[in-house]
Tab-separated table of C-alpha atoms in Angstrom:
chain	number	residue	atom	x	y	z
X	18	UNK	CA	36.212	-19.108	-12.048
X	19	UNK	CA	32.593	-19.758	-11.007
X	20	UNK	CA	33.843	-21.627	-7.963
X	21	UNK	CA	36.046	-18.698	-6.954
X	22	UNK	CA	33.171	-16.212	-7.349
X	23	UNK	CA	30.879	-18.472	-5.339
X	24	UNK	CA	33.508	-18.744	-2.619
X	25	UNK	CA	33.828	-14.942	-2.486
X	26	UNK	CA	30.057	-14.428	-2.199
X	27	UNK	CA	29.656	-17.130	0.428
X	28	UNK	CA	32.579	-15.920	2.496
X	29	UNK	CA	31.248	-12.340	2.379
X	30	UNK	CA	27.825	-13.453	3.605
X	31	UNK	CA	29.343	-15.607	6.351
X	32	UNK	CA	31.603	-12.768	7.426
X	33	UNK	CA	28.665	-10.378	7.616
X	34	UNK	CA	26.735	-12.848	9.756
X	35	UNK	CA	29.689	-13.409	12.049
X	36	UNK	CA	30.288	-9.680	12.395
X	37	UNK	CA	26.781	-9.175	13.721
X	38	UNK	CA	27.544	-11.412	16.735
X	39	UNK	CA	28.739	-8.102	18.167
X	40	UNK	CA	25.057	-7.201	18.527
X	41	UNK	CA	24.943	-9.266	21.733
X	42	UNK	CA	27.075	-6.812	23.686
X	43	UNK	CA	25.049	-3.618	23.134
X	44	UNK	CA	21.854	-5.601	23.739
X	45	UNK	CA	22.956	-6.690	27.180
X	46	UNK	CA	24.414	-3.273	27.952
X	47	UNK	CA	21.314	-1.344	26.949
X	48	UNK	CA	19.113	-3.766	28.846
X	49	UNK	CA	21.154	-3.122	31.973
X	50	UNK	CA	20.979	0.633	31.444
X	51	UNK	CA	17.206	0.632	31.004
X	52	UNK	CA	16.719	-1.649	34.028
X	53	UNK	CA	18.722	0.684	36.224
X	54	UNK	CA	16.862	3.713	34.834
X	55	UNK	CA	13.529	2.049	35.675
X	56	UNK	CA	14.787	1.405	39.204
X	57	UNK	CA	15.877	5.015	39.555
X	58	UNK	CA	12.517	6.319	38.313
X	59	UNK	CA	10.700	3.946	40.688
X	60	UNK	CA	12.715	5.296	43.582
X	61	UNK	CA	12.462	8.958	42.577
X	62	UNK	CA	9.518	9.518	40.204
X	63	UNK	CA	10.084	13.287	40.171
X	64	UNK	CA	13.445	12.894	38.375
X	65	UNK	CA	11.894	11.067	35.425
X	66	UNK	CA	12.826	13.639	32.770
X	67	UNK	CA	16.523	13.907	33.467
X	68	UNK	CA	16.887	10.149	34.027
X	69	UNK	CA	15.225	9.408	30.691
X	70	UNK	CA	17.442	11.889	28.821
X	71	UNK	CA	20.597	10.504	30.396
X	72	UNK	CA	19.483	6.941	29.696
X	73	UNK	CA	18.856	7.688	26.012
X	74	UNK	CA	22.299	9.299	25.739
X	75	UNK	CA	23.944	6.317	27.412
X	76	UNK	CA	22.045	3.870	25.234
X	77	UNK	CA	23.161	5.715	22.106
X	78	UNK	CA	26.777	5.594	23.193
X	79	UNK	CA	26.567	1.921	24.173
X	80	UNK	CA	25.092	1.206	20.758
X	81	UNK	CA	28.228	2.423	18.993
X	82	UNK	CA	30.103	-0.899	19.102
X	83	UNK	CA	27.112	-2.678	17.611
X	84	UNK	CA	26.886	-0.058	14.899
X	85	UNK	CA	30.551	-0.549	13.975
X	86	UNK	CA	29.732	-4.227	13.444
X	87	UNK	CA	26.661	-3.229	11.411
X	88	UNK	CA	28.721	-0.947	9.164
X	89	UNK	CA	31.244	-3.739	8.596
X	90	UNK	CA	28.439	-6.186	7.798
X	91	UNK	CA	26.823	-3.757	5.355
X	92	UNK	CA	30.164	-3.156	3.624
X	93	UNK	CA	30.682	-6.927	3.399
X	94	UNK	CA	27.263	-7.458	1.848
X	95	UNK	CA	26.911	-4.492	-0.505
X	96	UNK	CA	30.429	-3.308	-1.354
X	97	UNK	CA	32.933	-6.132	-0.876
X	98	UNK	CA	31.563	-8.765	-3.336
X	99	UNK	CA	31.691	-6.440	-6.360
X	100	UNK	CA	35.140	-5.192	-5.388
X	101	UNK	CA	36.603	-8.656	-4.828
X	102	UNK	CA	35.045	-10.120	-7.979
X	103	UNK	CA	36.450	-7.205	-9.993
X	104	UNK	CA	39.907	-7.857	-8.566
X	105	UNK	CA	39.572	-11.561	-9.397
X	106	UNK	CA	38.455	-10.888	-12.974
X	107	UNK	CA	41.275	-8.390	-13.518
X	108	UNK	CA	43.929	-10.783	-12.223
X	109	UNK	CA	42.527	-13.593	-14.379
X	110	UNK	CA	42.707	-11.317	-17.425
X	111	UNK	CA	46.296	-10.314	-16.743
X	112	UNK	CA	47.426	-13.923	-16.289
A	8	UNK	CA	-6.673	39.857	14.480
A	9	UNK	CA	-6.848	41.340	11.004
A	10	UNK	CA	-3.815	41.219	8.788
A	11	UNK	CA	-3.066	43.172	5.688
A	12	UNK	CA	-3.396	41.560	2.294
A	13	UNK	CA	0.293	41.758	1.391
A	14	UNK	CA	1.152	40.112	4.713
A	15	UNK	CA	-1.068	37.146	3.909
A	16	UNK	CA	0.381	36.918	0.420
A	17	UNK	CA	3.904	36.690	1.847
A	18	UNK	CA	2.686	33.968	4.219
A	19	UNK	CA	1.335	31.962	1.317
A	20	UNK	CA	4.592	32.475	-0.580
A	21	UNK	CA	6.631	31.143	2.356
A	22	UNK	CA	4.391	28.087	2.744
A	23	UNK	CA	4.609	27.330	-0.973
A	24	UNK	CA	8.395	27.697	-0.865
A	25	UNK	CA	8.467	25.251	2.065
A	26	UNK	CA	6.660	22.587	0.062
A	27	UNK	CA	8.235	23.193	-3.363
A	28	UNK	CA	11.738	21.787	-2.564
A	29	UNK	CA	10.286	18.541	-1.238
A	30	UNK	CA	8.054	18.296	-4.314
A	31	UNK	CA	11.108	18.865	-6.530
A	32	UNK	CA	12.839	16.025	-4.689
A	33	UNK	CA	9.888	13.699	-5.272
A	34	UNK	CA	9.702	14.625	-8.967
A	35	UNK	CA	13.437	14.001	-9.362
A	36	UNK	CA	12.993	10.659	-7.627
A	37	UNK	CA	10.192	9.685	-10.011
A	38	UNK	CA	12.063	10.878	-13.102
A	39	UNK	CA	15.427	9.281	-12.367
A	40	UNK	CA	14.470	5.991	-10.722
A	41	UNK	CA	14.343	3.152	-13.257
A	42	UNK	CA	10.853	1.637	-13.266
A	43	UNK	CA	11.799	-2.003	-13.647
A	44	UNK	CA	13.794	-2.110	-10.430
A	45	UNK	CA	10.957	-2.754	-7.995
A	46	UNK	CA	12.014	-2.774	-4.340
A	47	UNK	CA	15.784	-2.551	-4.213
A	48	UNK	CA	18.380	-1.315	-1.806
A	49	UNK	CA	20.783	1.120	-3.439
A	50	UNK	CA	23.029	3.860	-2.217
A	51	UNK	CA	22.646	7.442	-3.369
A	52	UNK	CA	22.252	7.594	-7.145
A	53	UNK	CA	24.742	9.752	-9.036
A	54	UNK	CA	23.009	12.440	-11.092
A	55	UNK	CA	26.012	13.793	-12.974
A	56	UNK	CA	29.742	14.168	-12.559
A	57	UNK	CA	31.877	17.279	-12.792
A	58	UNK	CA	35.415	16.554	-13.978
A	59	UNK	CA	38.041	17.815	-11.536
A	60	UNK	CA	41.847	17.634	-11.660
A	61	UNK	CA	42.395	15.140	-8.832
A	62	UNK	CA	39.169	13.177	-8.792
A	63	UNK	CA	35.777	13.539	-10.456
A	64	UNK	CA	33.195	15.354	-8.365
A	65	UNK	CA	30.015	13.337	-8.117
A	66	UNK	CA	26.739	15.217	-7.611
A	67	UNK	CA	24.593	12.616	-5.895
A	68	UNK	CA	21.079	12.344	-4.587
A	69	UNK	CA	22.181	12.964	-1.014
A	70	UNK	CA	23.730	16.346	-1.851
A	71	UNK	CA	20.700	17.501	-3.818
A	72	UNK	CA	18.310	16.295	-1.118
A	73	UNK	CA	20.231	17.938	1.710
A	74	UNK	CA	20.219	21.222	-0.223
A	75	UNK	CA	16.451	20.903	-0.716
A	76	UNK	CA	15.996	20.196	3.000
A	77	UNK	CA	18.072	23.285	3.805
A	78	UNK	CA	15.829	25.441	1.606
A	79	UNK	CA	12.742	24.009	3.331
A	80	UNK	CA	14.106	24.810	6.782
A	81	UNK	CA	15.124	28.298	5.653
A	82	UNK	CA	11.607	29.169	4.508
A	83	UNK	CA	10.106	27.534	7.589
A	84	UNK	CA	12.211	29.870	9.747
A	85	UNK	CA	11.137	32.864	7.629
A	86	UNK	CA	7.503	31.829	8.031
A	87	UNK	CA	7.787	31.426	11.792
A	88	UNK	CA	9.464	34.794	12.291
A	89	UNK	CA	7.245	36.663	9.844
A	90	UNK	CA	5.343	39.431	11.580
A	91	UNK	CA	7.216	38.956	14.853
A	92	UNK	CA	6.500	41.788	17.258
A	93	UNK	CA	7.279	42.878	20.796
A	94	UNK	CA	3.585	42.673	21.662
A	95	UNK	CA	2.577	39.240	20.422
A	96	UNK	CA	0.169	39.494	17.514
A	97	UNK	CA	0.266	36.040	15.930
A	98	UNK	CA	-0.038	32.558	17.400
A	99	UNK	CA	3.023	31.242	15.607
A	100	UNK	CA	5.233	33.629	17.550
A	101	UNK	CA	4.527	31.648	20.727
A	102	UNK	CA	5.740	28.487	18.998
A	103	UNK	CA	8.881	30.179	17.684
A	104	UNK	CA	9.663	31.579	21.136
A	105	UNK	CA	9.104	28.145	22.671
A	106	UNK	CA	11.658	26.555	20.323
A	107	UNK	CA	14.244	29.261	20.948
A	108	UNK	CA	13.777	29.122	24.727
A	109	UNK	CA	14.042	25.311	24.797
A	110	UNK	CA	17.281	25.308	22.819
A	111	UNK	CA	18.730	28.151	24.882
A	112	UNK	CA	17.910	26.199	28.030
A	113	UNK	CA	19.490	23.043	26.629
A	114	UNK	CA	22.689	24.845	25.652
A	115	UNK	CA	22.859	26.664	28.981
A	116	UNK	CA	22.391	23.411	30.874
A	117	UNK	CA	24.954	21.378	28.924
A	118	UNK	CA	27.585	23.908	27.872
A	119	UNK	CA	27.423	26.759	30.350
A	120	UNK	CA	27.192	30.521	30.070
A	121	UNK	CA	30.377	30.927	28.041
A	122	UNK	CA	28.996	28.972	25.060
A	123	UNK	CA	25.591	30.652	24.801
A	124	UNK	CA	26.450	31.828	21.278
A	125	UNK	CA	26.282	28.214	20.196
A	126	UNK	CA	22.518	27.831	20.406
A	127	UNK	CA	21.869	28.865	16.745
A	128	UNK	CA	24.453	26.338	15.587
A	129	UNK	CA	22.924	23.593	17.726
A	130	UNK	CA	19.356	24.241	16.561
A	131	UNK	CA	20.550	24.373	12.947
A	132	UNK	CA	22.234	20.997	13.332
A	133	UNK	CA	19.173	19.539	15.101
A	134	UNK	CA	16.747	20.769	12.447
A	135	UNK	CA	18.935	19.715	9.522
A	136	UNK	CA	19.502	16.254	10.920
A	137	UNK	CA	15.893	15.653	11.978
A	138	UNK	CA	14.324	16.911	8.750
A	139	UNK	CA	16.862	15.001	6.659
A	140	UNK	CA	16.011	11.771	8.458
A	141	UNK	CA	12.268	12.439	8.308
A	142	UNK	CA	12.414	13.154	4.561
A	143	UNK	CA	12.428	9.388	4.020
A	144	UNK	CA	8.767	9.425	5.083
A	145	UNK	CA	7.732	11.017	1.775
A	146	UNK	CA	9.884	8.662	-0.241
A	147	UNK	CA	13.035	10.738	-0.655
A	148	UNK	CA	16.496	9.292	-0.144
A	149	UNK	CA	17.422	10.429	3.385
A	150	UNK	CA	20.744	12.331	3.163
A	151	UNK	CA	21.710	11.123	6.649
A	152	UNK	CA	21.939	7.531	5.418
A	153	UNK	CA	24.942	8.579	3.324
A	154	UNK	CA	28.145	8.571	5.337
A	155	UNK	CA	29.602	11.486	3.353
A	156	UNK	CA	26.938	13.901	4.622
A	157	UNK	CA	27.170	12.878	8.268
A	158	UNK	CA	30.937	12.632	8.014
A	159	UNK	CA	31.044	16.251	6.888
A	160	UNK	CA	29.125	17.350	9.973
A	161	UNK	CA	31.395	15.252	12.196
A	162	UNK	CA	34.492	16.882	10.659
A	163	UNK	CA	32.944	20.287	11.405
A	164	UNK	CA	32.526	19.271	15.042
A	165	UNK	CA	36.097	17.931	15.095
A	166	UNK	CA	37.419	21.292	13.888
A	167	UNK	CA	35.444	23.056	16.627
A	168	UNK	CA	36.807	20.682	19.283
A	169	UNK	CA	40.382	21.239	18.124
A	170	UNK	CA	39.852	25.009	18.043
A	171	UNK	CA	38.689	25.048	21.649
A	172	UNK	CA	41.565	22.807	22.710
A	173	UNK	CA	43.967	25.236	21.017
A	174	UNK	CA	42.430	28.153	22.880
A	175	UNK	CA	45.206	28.115	25.503
A	176	UNK	CA	47.945	28.013	22.911
A	177	UNK	CA	49.417	25.157	20.834
A	178	UNK	CA	51.915	24.169	23.511
A	179	UNK	CA	49.182	23.538	26.049
A	180	UNK	CA	47.322	21.533	23.386
A	181	UNK	CA	50.335	19.324	22.723
A	182	UNK	CA	50.889	18.884	26.444
A	183	UNK	CA	47.324	17.638	26.884
A	184	UNK	CA	48.210	14.496	24.923
A	185	UNK	CA	50.576	13.356	27.658
A	186	UNK	CA	47.911	13.774	30.297
A	187	UNK	CA	48.159	10.862	32.728
A	188	UNK	CA	51.636	9.742	31.586
A	189	UNK	CA	53.716	10.413	28.481
A	190	UNK	CA	53.514	6.740	27.480
A	191	UNK	CA	49.855	7.078	26.558
A	192	UNK	CA	50.459	9.799	23.935
A	193	UNK	CA	49.814	7.610	20.852
A	194	UNK	CA	46.567	6.298	22.325
A	195	UNK	CA	45.412	9.811	23.154
A	196	UNK	CA	46.303	10.855	19.620
A	197	UNK	CA	44.175	8.024	18.211
A	198	UNK	CA	41.243	8.772	20.483
A	199	UNK	CA	41.240	12.304	19.077
A	200	UNK	CA	40.273	10.868	15.683
A	201	UNK	CA	37.854	8.351	17.191
A	202	UNK	CA	35.371	11.097	18.103
A	203	UNK	CA	34.323	12.158	14.568
A	204	UNK	CA	34.391	8.559	13.330
A	205	UNK	CA	32.142	7.290	16.115
A	206	UNK	CA	29.788	10.273	15.799
A	207	UNK	CA	29.332	9.861	12.054
A	208	UNK	CA	29.072	6.056	12.199
A	209	UNK	CA	26.475	6.220	14.970
A	210	UNK	CA	24.144	8.541	13.096
A	211	UNK	CA	24.625	6.956	9.680
A	212	UNK	CA	24.394	3.394	10.966
A	213	UNK	CA	21.139	3.996	12.788
A	214	UNK	CA	19.381	5.569	9.803
A	215	UNK	CA	20.810	3.063	7.320
A	216	UNK	CA	19.842	0.081	9.479
A	217	UNK	CA	16.291	1.425	9.606
A	218	UNK	CA	16.245	1.654	5.804
A	219	UNK	CA	17.657	-1.859	5.399
A	220	UNK	CA	15.172	-3.399	7.838
A	221	UNK	CA	12.214	-1.538	6.249
A	222	UNK	CA	13.229	-2.775	2.794
A	223	UNK	CA	13.695	-6.352	3.985
A	224	UNK	CA	10.276	-6.319	5.662
A	225	UNK	CA	8.603	-4.869	2.565
A	226	UNK	CA	10.147	-7.541	0.322
A	227	UNK	CA	9.331	-10.309	2.775
A	228	UNK	CA	5.729	-9.209	3.229
A	229	UNK	CA	5.107	-8.976	-0.514
A	230	UNK	CA	6.456	-12.522	-0.942
A	231	UNK	CA	4.358	-13.773	1.954
A	232	UNK	CA	1.178	-12.182	0.669
A	233	UNK	CA	1.682	-13.776	-2.751
A	234	UNK	CA	2.067	-17.107	-0.980
A	235	UNK	CA	-0.933	-16.734	1.344
A	236	UNK	CA	-3.385	-14.566	-0.622
A	237	UNK	CA	-2.304	-15.519	-4.145
A	238	UNK	CA	-5.443	-17.616	-4.717
A	239	UNK	CA	-7.701	-14.535	-4.896
A	240	UNK	CA	-9.268	-14.160	-8.349
A	241	UNK	CA	-8.023	-11.735	-10.989
A	242	UNK	CA	-6.063	-8.637	-10.095
A	243	UNK	CA	-6.913	-9.033	-6.401
A	244	UNK	CA	-4.313	-11.769	-6.145
A	245	UNK	CA	-1.614	-9.558	-7.659
A	246	UNK	CA	-1.864	-6.830	-5.022
A	247	UNK	CA	0.337	-7.566	-2.024
A	248	UNK	CA	-2.240	-6.993	0.681
A	249	UNK	CA	0.045	-7.581	3.632
A	250	UNK	CA	2.193	-4.629	2.575
A	251	UNK	CA	-0.692	-2.268	3.319
A	252	UNK	CA	-0.221	-0.724	6.727
A	253	UNK	CA	2.166	-3.130	8.425
A	254	UNK	CA	5.427	-1.472	7.239
A	255	UNK	CA	4.016	1.890	8.341
A	256	UNK	CA	3.815	0.720	11.961
A	257	UNK	CA	7.469	-0.298	11.911
A	258	UNK	CA	8.382	2.942	10.184
A	259	UNK	CA	7.126	4.833	13.248
A	260	UNK	CA	10.035	3.401	15.196
A	261	UNK	CA	12.702	3.123	12.509
A	262	UNK	CA	12.086	6.407	10.708
A	263	UNK	CA	10.329	8.802	13.075
A	264	UNK	CA	11.597	7.845	16.528
A	265	UNK	CA	15.081	6.792	15.490
A	266	UNK	CA	15.556	9.818	13.237
A	267	UNK	CA	14.530	12.333	15.893
A	268	UNK	CA	16.520	10.542	18.608
A	269	UNK	CA	19.681	10.444	16.508
A	270	UNK	CA	19.344	14.158	15.705
A	271	UNK	CA	19.015	14.904	19.425
A	272	UNK	CA	21.969	12.671	20.298
A	273	UNK	CA	24.171	14.217	17.596
A	274	UNK	CA	23.406	17.697	18.948
A	275	UNK	CA	23.944	16.533	22.553
A	276	UNK	CA	27.311	14.956	21.729
A	277	UNK	CA	28.354	18.093	19.833
A	278	UNK	CA	27.579	20.202	22.884
A	279	UNK	CA	29.323	17.864	25.310
A	280	UNK	CA	32.438	17.404	23.171
A	281	UNK	CA	32.875	21.104	22.425
A	282	UNK	CA	32.237	22.158	26.023
A	283	UNK	CA	34.424	19.373	27.381
A	284	UNK	CA	37.335	20.277	25.110
A	285	UNK	CA	37.620	23.808	26.488
A	286	UNK	CA	39.998	24.061	29.484
A	287	UNK	CA	37.994	26.720	31.319
A	288	UNK	CA	40.141	27.041	34.473
A	289	UNK	CA	43.411	27.382	32.588
A	290	UNK	CA	41.874	29.935	30.216
A	291	UNK	CA	40.582	32.067	33.101
A	292	UNK	CA	43.945	31.883	34.835
A	293	UNK	CA	45.777	33.069	31.728
A	294	UNK	CA	43.275	35.864	31.225
A	295	UNK	CA	43.781	37.099	34.777
A	296	UNK	CA	47.548	36.924	34.389
A	297	UNK	CA	47.359	39.002	31.230
A	298	UNK	CA	45.188	41.611	32.928
A	299	UNK	CA	47.600	41.881	35.854
A	300	UNK	CA	50.483	42.358	33.395
A	301	UNK	CA	48.550	45.099	31.632
A	302	UNK	CA	47.833	46.891	34.884
A	303	UNK	CA	51.476	46.790	36.016
A	304	UNK	CA	52.747	48.183	32.707
């Protein structure tokens, strides 16, 4: 029983860590977006306002995939262990 | 300029009513939070449940706090528009006009002339979202870090999008699913539901990640200060010195900047999605056709 609970907790933590590998993608994407925005502002300093607004919008949308991974990781850490342990305990009781 | 006494009394009443809801939230927080917990990361606490036929209705912290935030914004608006006059008498009128003009300009730029009636809705959403996120600065549970609150707003936006897509009749709406080719209909159908999910997850994830990181840093710094400065004599060693000031610097990014930015992005995406869902050309064409029919008959 203790072994099974330990396995559940460890697997949940590992899964959360693995899910956050998805943070690489938005990082690279946002870096690219900001680099291009800096280039654009350097070329045309008068268009700074609109370029910054568009860049922030684009960054927020590029962030979405990373945030999906974050939500999954948070569910794995805070919600899943209790749920899975409850299921385990209930099945052990019914056996 | 001189103001009458009753005018000033109303002003004071509005300001008090702006502060009272937030104070009520703080008092509730102090009364209901168990003392022994220390620094913990919990979701919204459930205050009480109302039994319902299908499922129990939970009244949680996030609902209470969002109601309190709404009351605060309501009295702020009353305060700003109090004593408004054609010939400007008070300084606050300039500020109120500035806000209204900015939002009108934003809506006009992003949605066009047809949607100008949307600017009150957009500013309401902006203010609610920003003040909800910023309420974590005074120690309240931010309602935007609960997915149920943000999900409700996203469903509202989804209903608006569907309404504007239906504007040219249900048949035209159904036809829009088979846009490039009929094979892609299931994918188009799924992407319809992806909009509210991505909008709510984006807002909620950003605020929640800020909360999680702030809590982790606070716990880590208190542990570190016990390790490094624990040798100080008496009660000096018990105070976690490193937790003074350092989390506040990080909170400028995670609470203030991120909260305001997410409010702006939520409003921007609302505007873009609603304006993009409306088939303007087709609608105008149908209107003209109807007018011609009317004239001939």
